[in-house]
XYZ file of C-alpha atoms in Angstrom:
98
model
C -80.118 157.419 72.695
C -77.633 155.923 70.893
C -74.740 156.641 67.773
C -75.345 154.091 65.272
C -74.262 153.277 61.733
C -77.211 152.158 59.200
C -76.204 148.766 57.428
C -79.123 148.289 55.339
C -82.784 149.286 55.085
C -85.495 147.059 54.045
C -89.654 147.221 53.776
C -91.427 144.976 55.709
C -94.948 145.253 55.365
C -96.296 148.941 56.223
C -93.239 149.751 57.894
C -89.331 150.045 57.190
C -86.576 148.364 59.131
C -83.075 149.556 59.605
C -80.136 147.240 60.611
C -78.244 149.336 62.740
C -74.740 149.161 64.114
C -74.580 150.487 67.549
C -71.353 152.787 67.819
C -71.927 154.549 71.300
C -75.144 154.080 73.306
C -75.399 157.292 75.458
C -78.270 156.665 77.713
C -80.496 153.456 77.795
C -83.134 151.903 80.160
C -82.803 148.676 78.504
C -79.450 146.739 76.963
C -78.346 147.117 73.397
C -76.271 144.399 71.444
C -73.885 145.461 69.004
C -76.268 145.260 65.895
C -80.319 146.133 66.418
C -82.896 146.604 64.098
C -84.525 149.753 64.478
C -87.914 150.099 63.065
C -90.289 152.850 61.488
C -93.838 152.925 61.424
C -93.747 153.648 57.872
C -92.638 153.530 54.320
C -92.411 156.936 53.304
C -88.273 157.250 54.047
C -89.201 159.691 57.051
C -86.725 160.382 58.496
C -84.573 160.131 55.677
C -81.457 157.633 56.831
C -78.977 156.241 54.307
C -77.285 153.394 54.278
C -73.701 154.019 55.441
C -74.771 157.313 57.268
C -74.253 157.869 60.879
C -76.893 159.116 63.036
C -77.773 159.778 66.691
C -81.076 157.968 67.432
C -83.425 158.238 69.793
C -85.640 155.548 69.911
C -88.092 153.683 72.409
C -88.390 149.750 73.305
C -91.716 148.831 72.244
C -93.511 145.584 73.643
C -96.854 144.745 71.926
C -99.922 143.882 74.549
C -99.259 140.055 74.324
C -95.905 140.276 74.775
C -94.783 138.745 71.724
C -93.188 141.516 69.867
C -90.134 143.364 71.599
C -88.218 145.969 69.278
C -86.868 149.349 69.054
C -89.261 151.566 67.512
C -88.224 155.134 66.126
C -91.646 157.218 66.034
C -92.385 160.223 63.714
C -91.642 162.105 66.634
C -88.725 160.502 67.565
C -84.993 161.851 66.723
C -82.966 161.084 64.126
C -79.837 163.361 63.348
C -76.901 163.088 61.616
C -74.144 162.437 64.156
C -71.445 164.944 64.290
C -68.820 165.653 66.999
C -71.241 168.341 68.507
C -73.631 166.407 68.730
C -71.864 163.936 70.680
C -70.906 167.150 72.609
C -74.223 168.099 73.289
C -75.698 164.717 74.424
C -72.737 164.393 76.274
C -73.214 167.648 78.482
C -76.653 166.937 79.232
C -76.361 163.203 79.972
C -74.339 164.976 82.820
C -77.485 166.580 84.397
C -80.190 163.932 83.413
């Protein structure tokens, strides 16, 4: 779970790749660098992330069977909400309990 700002969006095959500036990592099981690519397995624009917008994102690390692909994946059931101070407060409170 992290707060990020969408820098760019690009369609690659049947997927969408977002370049994201990681602002605040809240809870993560793997290290995040200041800029990450977040992949969405569709091209329909779901979830609707706009360039320049800040979001609270819950993505998972996806490593394929051959271990040749290692990326952040925002699935259909993933969490992507516009970032607000309220969201920040809720995530920080939840992190104390988890």
